[in-house]
mmCIF file of C-alpha atoms and ligand atoms in Angstrom:
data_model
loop_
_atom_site.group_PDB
_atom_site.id
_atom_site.type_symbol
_atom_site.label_atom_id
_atom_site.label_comp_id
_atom_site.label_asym_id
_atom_site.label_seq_id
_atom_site.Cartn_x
_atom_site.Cartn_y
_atom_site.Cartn_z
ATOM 1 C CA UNK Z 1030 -73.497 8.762 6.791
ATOM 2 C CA UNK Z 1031 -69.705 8.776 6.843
ATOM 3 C CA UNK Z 1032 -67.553 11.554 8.729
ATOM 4 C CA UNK Z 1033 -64.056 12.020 7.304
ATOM 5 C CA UNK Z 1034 -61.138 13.726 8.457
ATOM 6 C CA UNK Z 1035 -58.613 14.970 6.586
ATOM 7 C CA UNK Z 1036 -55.295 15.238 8.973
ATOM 8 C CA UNK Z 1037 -53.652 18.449 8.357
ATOM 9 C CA UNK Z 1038 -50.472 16.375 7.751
ATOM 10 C CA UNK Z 1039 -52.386 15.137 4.677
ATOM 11 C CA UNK Z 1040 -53.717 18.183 3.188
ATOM 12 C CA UNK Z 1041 -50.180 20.988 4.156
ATOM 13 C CA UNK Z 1042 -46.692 20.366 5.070
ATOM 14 C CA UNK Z 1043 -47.575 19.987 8.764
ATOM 15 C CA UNK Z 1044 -43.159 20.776 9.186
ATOM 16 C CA UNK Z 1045 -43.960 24.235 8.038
ATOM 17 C CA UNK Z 1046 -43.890 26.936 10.446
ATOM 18 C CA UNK Z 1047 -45.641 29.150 7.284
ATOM 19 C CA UNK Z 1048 -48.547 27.803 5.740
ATOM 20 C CA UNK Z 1049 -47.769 25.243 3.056
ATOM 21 C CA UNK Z 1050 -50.801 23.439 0.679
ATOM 22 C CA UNK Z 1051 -50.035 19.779 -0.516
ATOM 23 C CA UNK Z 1052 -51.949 20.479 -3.207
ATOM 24 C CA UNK Z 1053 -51.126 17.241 -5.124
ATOM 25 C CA UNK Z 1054 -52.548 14.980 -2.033
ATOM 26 C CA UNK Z 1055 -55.713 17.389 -1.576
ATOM 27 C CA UNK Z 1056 -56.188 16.857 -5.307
ATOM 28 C CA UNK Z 1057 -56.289 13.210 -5.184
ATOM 29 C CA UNK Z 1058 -58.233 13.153 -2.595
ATOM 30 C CA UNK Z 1059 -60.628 14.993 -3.722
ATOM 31 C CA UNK Z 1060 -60.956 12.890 -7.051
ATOM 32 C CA UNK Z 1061 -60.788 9.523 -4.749
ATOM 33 C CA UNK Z 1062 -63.709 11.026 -2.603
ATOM 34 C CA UNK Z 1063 -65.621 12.133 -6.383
ATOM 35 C CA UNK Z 1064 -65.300 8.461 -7.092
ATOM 36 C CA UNK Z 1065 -66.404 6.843 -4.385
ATOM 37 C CA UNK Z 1066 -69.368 5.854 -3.179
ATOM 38 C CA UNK Z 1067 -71.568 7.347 -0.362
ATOM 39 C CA UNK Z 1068 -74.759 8.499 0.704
ATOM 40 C CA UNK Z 1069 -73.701 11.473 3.248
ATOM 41 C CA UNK Z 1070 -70.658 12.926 3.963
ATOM 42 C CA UNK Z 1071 -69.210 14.994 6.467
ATOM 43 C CA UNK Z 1072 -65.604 16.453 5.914
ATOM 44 C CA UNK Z 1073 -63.835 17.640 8.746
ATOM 45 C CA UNK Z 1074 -59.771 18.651 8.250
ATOM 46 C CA UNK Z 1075 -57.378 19.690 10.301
ATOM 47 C CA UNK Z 1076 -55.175 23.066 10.502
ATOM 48 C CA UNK Z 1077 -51.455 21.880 9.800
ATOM 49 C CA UNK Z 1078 -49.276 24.547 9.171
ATOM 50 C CA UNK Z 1079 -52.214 27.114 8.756
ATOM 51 C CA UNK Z 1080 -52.608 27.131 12.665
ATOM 52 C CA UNK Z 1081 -50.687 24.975 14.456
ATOM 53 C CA UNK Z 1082 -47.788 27.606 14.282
ATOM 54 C CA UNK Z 1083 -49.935 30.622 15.003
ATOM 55 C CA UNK Z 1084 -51.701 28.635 17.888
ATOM 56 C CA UNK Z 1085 -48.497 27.950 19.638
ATOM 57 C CA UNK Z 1086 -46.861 31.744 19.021
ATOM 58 C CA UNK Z 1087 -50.018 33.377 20.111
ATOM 59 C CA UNK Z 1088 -50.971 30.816 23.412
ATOM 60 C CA UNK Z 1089 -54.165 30.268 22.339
ATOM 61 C CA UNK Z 1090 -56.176 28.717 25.351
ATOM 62 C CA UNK Z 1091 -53.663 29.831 27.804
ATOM 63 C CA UNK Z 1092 -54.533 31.859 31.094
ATOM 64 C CA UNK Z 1093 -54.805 35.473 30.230
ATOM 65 C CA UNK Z 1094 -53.203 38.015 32.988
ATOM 66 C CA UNK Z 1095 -53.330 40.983 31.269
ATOM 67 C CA UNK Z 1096 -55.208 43.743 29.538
ATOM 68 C CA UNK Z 1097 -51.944 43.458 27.011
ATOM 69 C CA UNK Z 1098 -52.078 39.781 26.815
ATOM 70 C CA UNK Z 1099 -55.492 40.108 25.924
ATOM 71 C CA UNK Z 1100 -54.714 43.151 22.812
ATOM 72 C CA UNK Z 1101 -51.983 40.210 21.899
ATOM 73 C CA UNK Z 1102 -54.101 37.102 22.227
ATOM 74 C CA UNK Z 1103 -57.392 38.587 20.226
ATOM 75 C CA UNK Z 1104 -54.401 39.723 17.449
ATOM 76 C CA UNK Z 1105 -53.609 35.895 17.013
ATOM 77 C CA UNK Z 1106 -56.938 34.711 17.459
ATOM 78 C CA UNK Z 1107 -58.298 36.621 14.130
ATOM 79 C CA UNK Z 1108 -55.104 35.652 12.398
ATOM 80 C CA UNK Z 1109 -55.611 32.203 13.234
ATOM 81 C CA UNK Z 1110 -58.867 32.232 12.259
ATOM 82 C CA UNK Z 1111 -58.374 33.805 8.819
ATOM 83 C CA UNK Z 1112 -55.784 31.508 7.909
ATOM 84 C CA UNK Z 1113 -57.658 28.086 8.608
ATOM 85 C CA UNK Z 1114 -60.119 29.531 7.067
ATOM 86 C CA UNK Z 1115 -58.344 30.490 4.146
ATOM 87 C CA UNK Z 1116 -57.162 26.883 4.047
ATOM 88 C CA UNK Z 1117 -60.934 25.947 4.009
ATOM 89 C CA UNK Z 1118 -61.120 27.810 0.815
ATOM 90 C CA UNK Z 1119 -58.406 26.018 -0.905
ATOM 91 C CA UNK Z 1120 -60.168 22.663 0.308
ATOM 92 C CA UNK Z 1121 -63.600 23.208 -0.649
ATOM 93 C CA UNK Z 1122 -62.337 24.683 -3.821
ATOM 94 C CA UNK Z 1123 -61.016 21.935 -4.350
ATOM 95 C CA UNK Z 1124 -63.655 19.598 -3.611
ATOM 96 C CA UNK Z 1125 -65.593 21.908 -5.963
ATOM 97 C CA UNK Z 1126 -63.348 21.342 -8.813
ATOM 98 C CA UNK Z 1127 -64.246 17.820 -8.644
ATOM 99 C CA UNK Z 1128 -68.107 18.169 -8.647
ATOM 100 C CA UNK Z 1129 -68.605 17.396 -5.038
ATOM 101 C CA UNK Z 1130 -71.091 19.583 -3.575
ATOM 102 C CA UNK Z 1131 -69.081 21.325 -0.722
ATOM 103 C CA UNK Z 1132 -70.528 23.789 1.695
ATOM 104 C CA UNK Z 1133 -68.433 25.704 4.677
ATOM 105 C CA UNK Z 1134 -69.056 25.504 7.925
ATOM 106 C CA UNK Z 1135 -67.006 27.551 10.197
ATOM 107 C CA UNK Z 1136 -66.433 26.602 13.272
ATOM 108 C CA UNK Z 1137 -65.911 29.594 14.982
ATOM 109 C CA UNK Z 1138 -69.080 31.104 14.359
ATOM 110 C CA UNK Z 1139 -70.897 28.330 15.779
ATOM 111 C CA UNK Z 1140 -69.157 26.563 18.448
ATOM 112 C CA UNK Z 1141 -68.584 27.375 22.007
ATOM 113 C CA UNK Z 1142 -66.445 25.588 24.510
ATOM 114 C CA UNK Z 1143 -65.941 25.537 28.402
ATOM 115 C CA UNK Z 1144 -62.284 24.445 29.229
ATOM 116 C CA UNK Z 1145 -61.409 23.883 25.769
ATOM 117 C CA UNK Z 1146 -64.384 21.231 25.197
ATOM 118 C CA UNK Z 1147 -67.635 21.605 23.092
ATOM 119 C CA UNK Z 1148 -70.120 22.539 25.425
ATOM 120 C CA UNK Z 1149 -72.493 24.477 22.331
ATOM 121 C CA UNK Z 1150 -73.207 23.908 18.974
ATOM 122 C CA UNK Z 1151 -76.159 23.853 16.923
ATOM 123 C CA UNK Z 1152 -76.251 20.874 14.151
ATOM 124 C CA UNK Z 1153 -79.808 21.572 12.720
ATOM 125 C CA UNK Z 1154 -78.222 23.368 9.981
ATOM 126 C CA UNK Z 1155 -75.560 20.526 8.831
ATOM 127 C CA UNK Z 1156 -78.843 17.929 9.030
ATOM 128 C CA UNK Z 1157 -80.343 20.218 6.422
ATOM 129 C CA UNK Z 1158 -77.351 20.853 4.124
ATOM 130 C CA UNK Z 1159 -76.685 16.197 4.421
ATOM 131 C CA UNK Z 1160 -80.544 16.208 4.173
ATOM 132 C CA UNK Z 1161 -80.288 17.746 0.592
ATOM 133 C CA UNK Z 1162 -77.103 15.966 -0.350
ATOM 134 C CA UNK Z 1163 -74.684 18.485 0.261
ATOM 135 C CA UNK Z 1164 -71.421 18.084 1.947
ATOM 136 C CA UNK Z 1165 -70.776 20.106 4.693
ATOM 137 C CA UNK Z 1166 -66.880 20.895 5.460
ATOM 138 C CA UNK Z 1167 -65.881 21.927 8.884
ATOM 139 C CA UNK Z 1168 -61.904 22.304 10.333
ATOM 140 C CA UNK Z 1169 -59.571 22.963 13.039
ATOM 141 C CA UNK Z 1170 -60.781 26.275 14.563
ATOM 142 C CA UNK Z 1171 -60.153 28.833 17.035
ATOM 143 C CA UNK Z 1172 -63.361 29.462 19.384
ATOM 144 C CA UNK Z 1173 -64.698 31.395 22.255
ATOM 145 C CA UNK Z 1174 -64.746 29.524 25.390
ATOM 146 C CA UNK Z 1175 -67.106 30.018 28.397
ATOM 147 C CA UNK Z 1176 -63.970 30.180 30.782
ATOM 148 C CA UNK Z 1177 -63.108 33.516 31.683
ATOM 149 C CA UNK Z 1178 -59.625 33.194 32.558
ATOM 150 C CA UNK Z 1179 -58.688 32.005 29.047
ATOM 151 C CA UNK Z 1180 -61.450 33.370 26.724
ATOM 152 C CA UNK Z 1181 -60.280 31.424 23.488
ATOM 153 C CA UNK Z 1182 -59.677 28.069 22.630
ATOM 154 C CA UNK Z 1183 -58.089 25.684 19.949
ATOM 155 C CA UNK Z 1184 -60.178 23.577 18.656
ATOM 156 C CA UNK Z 1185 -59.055 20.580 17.174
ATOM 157 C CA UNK Z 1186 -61.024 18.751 13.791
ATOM 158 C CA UNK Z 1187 -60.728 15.398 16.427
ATOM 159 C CA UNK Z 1188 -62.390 16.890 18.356
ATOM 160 C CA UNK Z 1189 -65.514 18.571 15.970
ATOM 161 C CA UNK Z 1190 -65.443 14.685 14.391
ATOM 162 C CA UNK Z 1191 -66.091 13.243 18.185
ATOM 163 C CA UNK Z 1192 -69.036 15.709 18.938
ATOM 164 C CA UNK Z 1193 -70.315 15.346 15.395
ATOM 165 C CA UNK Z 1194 -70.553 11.301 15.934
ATOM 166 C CA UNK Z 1195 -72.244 11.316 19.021
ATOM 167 C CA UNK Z 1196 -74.484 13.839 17.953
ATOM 168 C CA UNK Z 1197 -75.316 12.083 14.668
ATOM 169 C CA UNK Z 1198 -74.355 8.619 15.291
ATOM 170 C CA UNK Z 1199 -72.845 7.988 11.562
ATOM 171 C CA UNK Z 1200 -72.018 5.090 10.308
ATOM 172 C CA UNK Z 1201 -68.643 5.057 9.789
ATOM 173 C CA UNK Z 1202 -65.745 7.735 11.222
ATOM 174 C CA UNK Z 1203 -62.624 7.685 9.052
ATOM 175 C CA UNK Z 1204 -59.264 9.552 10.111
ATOM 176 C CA UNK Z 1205 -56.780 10.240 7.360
ATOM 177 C CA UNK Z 1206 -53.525 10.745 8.657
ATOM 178 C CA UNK Z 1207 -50.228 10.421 7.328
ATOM 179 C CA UNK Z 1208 -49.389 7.317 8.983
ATOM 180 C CA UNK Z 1209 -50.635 3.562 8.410
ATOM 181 C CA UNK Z 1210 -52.710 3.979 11.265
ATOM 182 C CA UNK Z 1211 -51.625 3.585 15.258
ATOM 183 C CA UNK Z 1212 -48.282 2.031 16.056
ATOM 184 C CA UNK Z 1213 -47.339 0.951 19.835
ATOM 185 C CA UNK Z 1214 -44.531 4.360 19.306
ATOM 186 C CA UNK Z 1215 -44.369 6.829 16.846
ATOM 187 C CA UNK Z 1216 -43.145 5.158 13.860
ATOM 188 C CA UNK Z 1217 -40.941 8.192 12.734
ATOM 189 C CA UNK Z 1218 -39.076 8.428 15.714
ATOM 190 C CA UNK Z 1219 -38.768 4.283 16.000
ATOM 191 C CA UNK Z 1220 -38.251 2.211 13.093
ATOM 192 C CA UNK Z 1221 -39.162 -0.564 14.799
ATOM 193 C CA UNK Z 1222 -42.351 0.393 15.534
ATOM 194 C CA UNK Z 1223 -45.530 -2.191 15.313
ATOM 195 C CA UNK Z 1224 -48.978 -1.481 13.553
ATOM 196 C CA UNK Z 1225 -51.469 -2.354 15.733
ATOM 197 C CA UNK Z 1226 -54.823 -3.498 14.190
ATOM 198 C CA UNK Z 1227 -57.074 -2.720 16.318
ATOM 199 C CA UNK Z 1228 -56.472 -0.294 19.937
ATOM 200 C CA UNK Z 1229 -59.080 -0.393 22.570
ATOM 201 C CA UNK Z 1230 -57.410 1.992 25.154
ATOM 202 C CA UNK Z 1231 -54.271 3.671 25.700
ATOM 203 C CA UNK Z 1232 -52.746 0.804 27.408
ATOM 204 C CA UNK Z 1233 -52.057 -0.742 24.154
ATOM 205 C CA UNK Z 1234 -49.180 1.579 23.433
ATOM 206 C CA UNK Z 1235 -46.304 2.871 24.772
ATOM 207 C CA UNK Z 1236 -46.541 6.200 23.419
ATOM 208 C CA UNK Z 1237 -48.508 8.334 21.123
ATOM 209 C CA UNK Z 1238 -47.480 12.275 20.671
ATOM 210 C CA UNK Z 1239 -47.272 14.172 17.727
ATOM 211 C CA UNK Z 1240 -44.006 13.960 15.352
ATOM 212 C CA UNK Z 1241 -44.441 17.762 15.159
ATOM 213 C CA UNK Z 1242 -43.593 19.701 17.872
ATOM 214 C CA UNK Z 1243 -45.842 22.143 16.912
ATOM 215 C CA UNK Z 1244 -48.988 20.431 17.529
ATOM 216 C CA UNK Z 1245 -50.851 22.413 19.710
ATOM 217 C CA UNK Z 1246 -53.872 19.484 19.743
ATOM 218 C CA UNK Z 1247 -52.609 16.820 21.305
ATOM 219 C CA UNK Z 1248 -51.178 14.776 18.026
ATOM 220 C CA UNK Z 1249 -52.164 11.017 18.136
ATOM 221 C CA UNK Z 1250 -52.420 10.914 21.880
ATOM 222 C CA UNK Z 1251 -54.978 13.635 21.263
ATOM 223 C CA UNK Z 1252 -57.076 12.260 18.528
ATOM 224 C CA UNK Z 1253 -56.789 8.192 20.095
ATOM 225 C CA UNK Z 1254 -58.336 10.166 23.389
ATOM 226 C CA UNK Z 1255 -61.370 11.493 21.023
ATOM 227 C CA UNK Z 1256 -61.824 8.535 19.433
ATOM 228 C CA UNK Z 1257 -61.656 5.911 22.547
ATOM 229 C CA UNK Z 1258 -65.046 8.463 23.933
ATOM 230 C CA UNK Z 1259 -66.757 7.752 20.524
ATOM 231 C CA UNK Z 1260 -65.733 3.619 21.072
ATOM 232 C CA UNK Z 1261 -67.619 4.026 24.455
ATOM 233 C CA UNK Z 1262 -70.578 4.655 23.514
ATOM 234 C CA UNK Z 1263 -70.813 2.407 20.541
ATOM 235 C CA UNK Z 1264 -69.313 4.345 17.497
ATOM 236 C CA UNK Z 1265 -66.209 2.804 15.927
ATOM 237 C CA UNK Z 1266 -63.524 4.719 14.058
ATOM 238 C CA UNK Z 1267 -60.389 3.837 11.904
ATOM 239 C CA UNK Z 1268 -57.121 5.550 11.705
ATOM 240 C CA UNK Z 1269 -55.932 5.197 7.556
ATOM 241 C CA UNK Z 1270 -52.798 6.723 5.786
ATOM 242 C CA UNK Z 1271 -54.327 9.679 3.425
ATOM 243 C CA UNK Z 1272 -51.127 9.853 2.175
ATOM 244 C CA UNK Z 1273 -51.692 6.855 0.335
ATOM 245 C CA UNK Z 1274 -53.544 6.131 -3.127
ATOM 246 C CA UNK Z 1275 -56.811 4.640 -3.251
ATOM 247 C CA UNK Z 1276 -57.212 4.221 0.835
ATOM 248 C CA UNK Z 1277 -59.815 7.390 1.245
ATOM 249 C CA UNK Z 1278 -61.756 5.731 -1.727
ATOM 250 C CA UNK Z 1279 -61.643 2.404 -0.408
ATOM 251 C CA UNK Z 1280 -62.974 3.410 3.007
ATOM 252 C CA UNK Z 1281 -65.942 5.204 1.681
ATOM 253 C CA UNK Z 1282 -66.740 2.307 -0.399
ATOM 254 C CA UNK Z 1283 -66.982 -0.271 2.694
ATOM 255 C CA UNK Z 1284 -63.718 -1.408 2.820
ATOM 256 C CA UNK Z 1285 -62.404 -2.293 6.510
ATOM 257 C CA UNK Z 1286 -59.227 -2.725 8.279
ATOM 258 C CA UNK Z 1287 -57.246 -0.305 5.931
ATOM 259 C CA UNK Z 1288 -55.322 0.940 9.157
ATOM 260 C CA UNK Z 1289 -56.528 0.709 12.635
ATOM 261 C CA UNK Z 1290 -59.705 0.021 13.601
ATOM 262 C CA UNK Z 1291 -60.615 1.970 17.286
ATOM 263 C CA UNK Z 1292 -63.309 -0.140 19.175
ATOM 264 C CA UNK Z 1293 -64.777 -0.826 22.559
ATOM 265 C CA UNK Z 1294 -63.302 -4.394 22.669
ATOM 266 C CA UNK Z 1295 -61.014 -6.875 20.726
HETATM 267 P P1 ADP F 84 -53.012 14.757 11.690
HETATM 268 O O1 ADP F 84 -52.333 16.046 11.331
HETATM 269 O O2 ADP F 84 -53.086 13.817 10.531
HETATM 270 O O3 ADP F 84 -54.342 14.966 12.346
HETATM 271 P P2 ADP F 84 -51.158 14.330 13.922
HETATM 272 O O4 ADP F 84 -49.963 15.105 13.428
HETATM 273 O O5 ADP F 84 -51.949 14.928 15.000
HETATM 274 O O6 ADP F 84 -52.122 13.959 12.688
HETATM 275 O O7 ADP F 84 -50.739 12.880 14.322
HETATM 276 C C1 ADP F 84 -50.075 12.069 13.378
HETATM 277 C C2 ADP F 84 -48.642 11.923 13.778
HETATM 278 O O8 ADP F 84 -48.570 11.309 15.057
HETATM 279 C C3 ADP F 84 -47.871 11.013 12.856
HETATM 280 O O9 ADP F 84 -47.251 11.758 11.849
HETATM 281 C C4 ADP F 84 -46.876 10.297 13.789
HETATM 282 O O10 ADP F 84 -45.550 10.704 13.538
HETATM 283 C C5 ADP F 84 -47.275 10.760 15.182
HETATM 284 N N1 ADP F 84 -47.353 9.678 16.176
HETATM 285 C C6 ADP F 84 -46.921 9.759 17.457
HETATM 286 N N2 ADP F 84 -47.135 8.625 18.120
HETATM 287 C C7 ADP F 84 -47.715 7.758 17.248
HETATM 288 C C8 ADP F 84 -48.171 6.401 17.346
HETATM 289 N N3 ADP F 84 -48.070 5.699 18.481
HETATM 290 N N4 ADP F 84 -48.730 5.843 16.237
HETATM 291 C C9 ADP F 84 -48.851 6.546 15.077
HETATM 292 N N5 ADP F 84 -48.427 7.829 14.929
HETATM 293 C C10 ADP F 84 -47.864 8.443 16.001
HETATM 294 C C1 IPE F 85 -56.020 22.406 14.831
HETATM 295 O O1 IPE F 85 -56.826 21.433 14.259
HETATM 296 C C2 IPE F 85 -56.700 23.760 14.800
HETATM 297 C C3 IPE F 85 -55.785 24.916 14.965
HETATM 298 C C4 IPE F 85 -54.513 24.823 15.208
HETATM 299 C C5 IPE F 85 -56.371 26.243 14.850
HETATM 300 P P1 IPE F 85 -56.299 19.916 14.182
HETATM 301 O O2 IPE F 85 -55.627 19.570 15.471
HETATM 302 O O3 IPE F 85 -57.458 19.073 13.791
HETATM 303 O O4 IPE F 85 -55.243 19.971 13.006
HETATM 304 P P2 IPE F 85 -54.234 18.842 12.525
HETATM 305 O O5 IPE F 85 -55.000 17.832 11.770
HETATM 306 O O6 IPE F 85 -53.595 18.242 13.770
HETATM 307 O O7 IPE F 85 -53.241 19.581 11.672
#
């Protein structure tokens, strides 16, 4: 089993503050993904410009002091939540176009969290849909959480990939993201910036935020924080450039070492 995610810096134009496709890399994708090989698949994507926006505007996962916050906050969660999931659509259509067998999952009708992390979530049914050789796609969601003083939560597709891989331990976790994989800085704020091969804690950078200041989910810091927990307990992960021809197909055919590799040790 393999368990993909597509960044939404891949799939829109994560600068946007409306939502924006990039339809020409989710087509390729797609098409890389119909040629490759695999047994089970898992596709998780992010939000981009279909929720990062909105999730900042509306303070998603903020305190709520109000009875008027609240009218305003449930407002932004629903609007949130239809426009991810209309950007599910446009995936899995997508996906469909190329004969891959895509089902929808949706997040928010599934998931619970306590202080913004996964605390329910009932995987039975995506065993079933892999079991029969479907591929079930899941993204970047808004969700109730169990804490009272904030009610809803962002969810970030980092975050449904960690709790899907130590759930059902696959065999490989790829990240496609628009960058070559983790640099000691951000590599488009520093030109200078190193590729690092392989990172097996935070230490081994100097910083790691998101380019857009509109990331609501923590940016690489916030995915390199999911992905360390996975390293922990035995489940490595690589970082690869989406953006790039051929890398999606050549990680679901074996390859390693495409971008960085996340482990427990070097
Ligand atoms: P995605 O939308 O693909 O899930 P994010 O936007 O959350 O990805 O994170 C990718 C962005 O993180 C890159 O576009 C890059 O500019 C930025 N970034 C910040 N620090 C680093 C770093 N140390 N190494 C690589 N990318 C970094
Ligand atoms: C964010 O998901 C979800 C919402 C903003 C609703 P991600 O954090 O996985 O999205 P990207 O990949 O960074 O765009």
């Amino acid at each position: 089993m393999i368990i993909l995610k597509l960044g939404g810096s891949v799939i829109t134009r994560k600068d946007s503050l409306t939502p924006i496709l990039d339809s020409s890399n989710l087509k390729r994708i797609a098409r890389e993904i119909s040629n490759s090989s695999y047994h089970k698949l898992i596709v998780v994507h992010g939000a981009g410009s279909f929720g990062h926006p909105y999730a900042r505007e509306y303070a998603i996962g903020n305190k709520i002091n109000s009875s008027e916050e609240l009218v305003r906050k449930r407002q932004g969660f629903s609007k949130i939540q239809n426009s991810v999931n209309n950007l599910n659509q446009l995936v899995c259509q997508h996906l469909l176009e190329q004969e891959i067998p895509a089902v929808s999952i949706q997040p928010s009708s599934f998931i619970q969290t306590r202080n913004k992390r996964i605390i329910k979530a009932d995987l039975d049914l995506i065993s079933k849909y892999l079991d029969i050789g479907f591929v079930p796609v899941l993204y970047g969601d808004v969700v109730l959480d169990e804490d009272d003083k904030i009610k809803m939560a962002v969810l970030s597709g980092d975050q449904i990939v960690k709790y899907l891989a130590e759930n059902l331990r696959p065999e490989k976790v790829v990240l496609g993201s628009d960058v070559n994989g983790i640099y000691n800085k951000d590599p488009k704020k520093y030109p200078d910036a190193s590729l690092m091969k392989v990172v097996t804690s935070h230490e081994d950078l100097e910083s790691a935020d998101s380019t857009q200041t509109v990331d609501v989910t923590g940016g690489m810091g916030g995915k390199l924080g999911e992905l360390l927990e996975l390293a922990k307990i035995g489940i490595e992960s690589e970082i690869i450039n989406a953006g790039h021809d051929n890398n999606v197909k050549r990680s679901l055919n074996g390859e390693k070492g495409i971008g960085t590799l996340i482990k427990n040790e070097k």
